[in-house]
CSV table of C-alpha atoms in Angstrom, one decimal:
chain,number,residue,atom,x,y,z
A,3,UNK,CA,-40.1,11.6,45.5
A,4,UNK,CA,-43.0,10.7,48.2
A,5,UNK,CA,-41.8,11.0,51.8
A,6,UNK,CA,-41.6,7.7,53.3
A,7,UNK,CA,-43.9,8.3,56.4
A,8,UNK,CA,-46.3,8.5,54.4
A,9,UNK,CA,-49.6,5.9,55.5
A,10,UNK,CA,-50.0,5.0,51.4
A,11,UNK,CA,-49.4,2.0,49.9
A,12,UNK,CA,-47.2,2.3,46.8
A,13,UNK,CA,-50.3,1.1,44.5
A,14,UNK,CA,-52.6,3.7,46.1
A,15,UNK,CA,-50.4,6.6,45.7
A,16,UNK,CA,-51.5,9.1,43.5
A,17,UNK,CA,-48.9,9.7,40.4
A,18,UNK,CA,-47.9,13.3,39.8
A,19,UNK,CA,-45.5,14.9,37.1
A,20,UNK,CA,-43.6,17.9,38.0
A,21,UNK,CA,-42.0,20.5,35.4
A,22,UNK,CA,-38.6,21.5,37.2
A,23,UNK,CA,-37.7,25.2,35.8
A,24,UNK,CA,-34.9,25.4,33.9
A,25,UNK,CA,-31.8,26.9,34.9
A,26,UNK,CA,-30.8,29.9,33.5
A,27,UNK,CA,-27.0,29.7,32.5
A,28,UNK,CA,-24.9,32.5,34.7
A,29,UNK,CA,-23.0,33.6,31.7
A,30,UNK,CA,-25.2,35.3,29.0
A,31,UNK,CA,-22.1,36.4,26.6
A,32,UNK,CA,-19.7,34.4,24.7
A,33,UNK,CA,-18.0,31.5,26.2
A,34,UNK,CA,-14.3,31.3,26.7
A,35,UNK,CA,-12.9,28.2,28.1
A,36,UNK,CA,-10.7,29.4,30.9
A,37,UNK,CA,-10.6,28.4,34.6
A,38,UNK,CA,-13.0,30.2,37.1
A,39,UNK,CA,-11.0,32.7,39.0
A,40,UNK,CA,-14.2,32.5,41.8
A,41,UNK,CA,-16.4,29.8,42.4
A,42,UNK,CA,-19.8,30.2,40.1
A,43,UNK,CA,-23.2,31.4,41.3
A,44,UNK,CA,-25.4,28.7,42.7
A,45,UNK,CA,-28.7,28.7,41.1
A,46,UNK,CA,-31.5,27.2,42.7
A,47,UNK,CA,-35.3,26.3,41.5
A,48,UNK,CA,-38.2,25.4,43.1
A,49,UNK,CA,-40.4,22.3,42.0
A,50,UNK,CA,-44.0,22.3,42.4
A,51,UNK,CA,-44.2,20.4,45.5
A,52,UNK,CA,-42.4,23.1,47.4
A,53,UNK,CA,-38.5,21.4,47.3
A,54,UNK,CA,-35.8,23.3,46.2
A,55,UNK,CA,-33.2,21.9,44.1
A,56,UNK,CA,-30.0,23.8,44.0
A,57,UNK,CA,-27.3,23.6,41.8
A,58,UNK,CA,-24.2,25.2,39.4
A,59,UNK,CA,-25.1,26.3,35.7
A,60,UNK,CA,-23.8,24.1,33.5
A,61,UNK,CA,-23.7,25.8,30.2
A,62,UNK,CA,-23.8,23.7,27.0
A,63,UNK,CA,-20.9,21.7,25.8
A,64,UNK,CA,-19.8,23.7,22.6
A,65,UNK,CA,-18.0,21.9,19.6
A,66,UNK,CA,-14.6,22.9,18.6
A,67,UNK,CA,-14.8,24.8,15.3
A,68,UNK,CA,-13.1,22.4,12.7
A,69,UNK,CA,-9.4,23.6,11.5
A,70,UNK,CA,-9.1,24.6,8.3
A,71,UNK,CA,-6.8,22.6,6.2
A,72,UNK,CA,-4.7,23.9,3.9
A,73,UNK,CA,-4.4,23.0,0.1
A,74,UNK,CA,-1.7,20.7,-0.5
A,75,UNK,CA,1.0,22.6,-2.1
A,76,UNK,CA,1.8,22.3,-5.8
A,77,UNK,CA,5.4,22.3,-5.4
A,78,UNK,CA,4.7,19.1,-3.2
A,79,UNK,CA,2.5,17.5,-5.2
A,80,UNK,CA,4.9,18.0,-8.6
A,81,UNK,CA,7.9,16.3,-6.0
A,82,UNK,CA,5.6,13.2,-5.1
A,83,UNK,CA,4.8,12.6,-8.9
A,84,UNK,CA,8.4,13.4,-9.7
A,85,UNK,CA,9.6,10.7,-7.0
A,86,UNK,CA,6.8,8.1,-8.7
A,87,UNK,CA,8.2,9.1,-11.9
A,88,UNK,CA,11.4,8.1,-11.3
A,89,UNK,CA,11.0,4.8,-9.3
A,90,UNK,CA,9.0,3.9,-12.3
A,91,UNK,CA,11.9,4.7,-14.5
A,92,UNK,CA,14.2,3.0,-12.4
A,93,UNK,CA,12.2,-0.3,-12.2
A,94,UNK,CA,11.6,-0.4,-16.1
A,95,UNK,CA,15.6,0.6,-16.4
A,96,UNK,CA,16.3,-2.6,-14.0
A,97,UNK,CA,13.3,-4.6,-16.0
A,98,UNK,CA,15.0,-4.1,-19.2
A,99,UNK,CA,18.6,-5.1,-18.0
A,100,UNK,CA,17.6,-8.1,-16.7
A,101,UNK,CA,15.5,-9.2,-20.1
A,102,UNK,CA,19.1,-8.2,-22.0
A,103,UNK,CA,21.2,-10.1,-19.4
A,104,UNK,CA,18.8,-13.1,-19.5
A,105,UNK,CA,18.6,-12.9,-23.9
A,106,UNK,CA,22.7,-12.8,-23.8
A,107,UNK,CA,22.9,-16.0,-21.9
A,108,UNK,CA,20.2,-17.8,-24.2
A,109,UNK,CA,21.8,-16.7,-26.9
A,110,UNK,CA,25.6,-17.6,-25.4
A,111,UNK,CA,24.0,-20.8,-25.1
A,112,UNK,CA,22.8,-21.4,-28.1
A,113,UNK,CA,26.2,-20.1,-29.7
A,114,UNK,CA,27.9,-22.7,-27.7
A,115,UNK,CA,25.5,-25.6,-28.5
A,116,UNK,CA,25.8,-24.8,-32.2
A,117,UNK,CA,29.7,-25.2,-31.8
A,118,UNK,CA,29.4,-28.1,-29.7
A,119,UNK,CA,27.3,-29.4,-32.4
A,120,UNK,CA,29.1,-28.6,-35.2
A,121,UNK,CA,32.8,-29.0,-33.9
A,122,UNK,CA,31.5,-32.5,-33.1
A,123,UNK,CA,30.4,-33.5,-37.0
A,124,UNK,CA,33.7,-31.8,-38.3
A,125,UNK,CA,36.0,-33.9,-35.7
A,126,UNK,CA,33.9,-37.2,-36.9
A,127,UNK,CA,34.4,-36.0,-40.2
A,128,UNK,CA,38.0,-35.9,-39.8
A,129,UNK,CA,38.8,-39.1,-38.0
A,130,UNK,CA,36.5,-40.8,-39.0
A,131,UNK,CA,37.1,-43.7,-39.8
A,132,UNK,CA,35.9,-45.2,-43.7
A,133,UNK,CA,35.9,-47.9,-45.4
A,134,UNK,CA,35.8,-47.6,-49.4
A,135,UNK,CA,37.2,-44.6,-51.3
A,136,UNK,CA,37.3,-40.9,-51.2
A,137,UNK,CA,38.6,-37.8,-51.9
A,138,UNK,CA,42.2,-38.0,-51.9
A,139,UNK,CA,44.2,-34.5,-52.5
A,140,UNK,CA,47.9,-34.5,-52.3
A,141,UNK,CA,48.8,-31.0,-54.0
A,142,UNK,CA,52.7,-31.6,-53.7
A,143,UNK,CA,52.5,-35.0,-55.9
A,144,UNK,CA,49.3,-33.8,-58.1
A,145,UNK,CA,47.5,-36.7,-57.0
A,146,UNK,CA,43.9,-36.1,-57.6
A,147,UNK,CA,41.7,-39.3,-57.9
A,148,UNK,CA,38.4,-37.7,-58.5
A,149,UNK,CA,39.1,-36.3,-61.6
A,150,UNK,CA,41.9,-39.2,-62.8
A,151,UNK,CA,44.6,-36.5,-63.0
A,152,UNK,CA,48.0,-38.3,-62.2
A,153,UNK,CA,50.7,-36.3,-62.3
């Protein structure tokens, strides 16, 4: 800022702030983004100390106007909910036949316990073996001990 052959000492020089003037931008109307077919105007100014800065107009960075969206569709929105709809349905359908395929085997099982069970007593009760009377039936001969009818 101070020319260097100056005889001052850095503490004893005097401080001074300077007001560049702007730059007026070399474009007044609206701004298209395109490339420069020619190379732009160089503007210059003049600080207060007598230098002259010189330089290109840089005009303002403007922001890109946000796109408009459009709505979302019905039709698409009425296919998403369909396609929700019927994955729901499909895992509830799967759900239930697995609850009725598991509830068939318990209930297989329990058939098949209940005959093991019961098929058991009835073979013990057949060959069994007892000591001491019973129930003897012989239909053929009319032998009935129970009720002492001899035939």
């Amino acid at each position: 800022m101070y020319p260097e052959d100056s005889g001052y000492l850095p503490a004893e020089r005097a401080v001074t702030v300077h007001q560049p003037t702007p730059i007026t931008p070399a474009q007044a109307g609206p701004l298209v983004p395109v490339q420069p077919g020619t190379v732009p105007a160089v503007a210059s100014i003049v600080l207060p100390d007598g230098r002259v800065v010189t330089g290109y107009a840089i005009s303002p960075a403007q922001p890109e106007p946000l796109a408009a969206k459009p709505p979302v569709s019905r039709a698409a929105v009425n296919v998403a909910l369909g396609g929700v709809g019927f994955l729901a349905v499909c895992g509830g359908l799967l759900l239930l036949t697995s609850f009725i395929a598991a509830l068939t085997a318990f209930i297989t099982q329990l058939i098949t316990l209940a005959a093991v069970i019961f098929g058991g007593w009835i073979a013990v009760q057949i060959f069994g073996h007892r000591s001491g009377g019973g129930t003897t039936v012989n239909i053929r001969k009319a032998v009935i001990k129970r009720n002492k009818f001899y035939g």
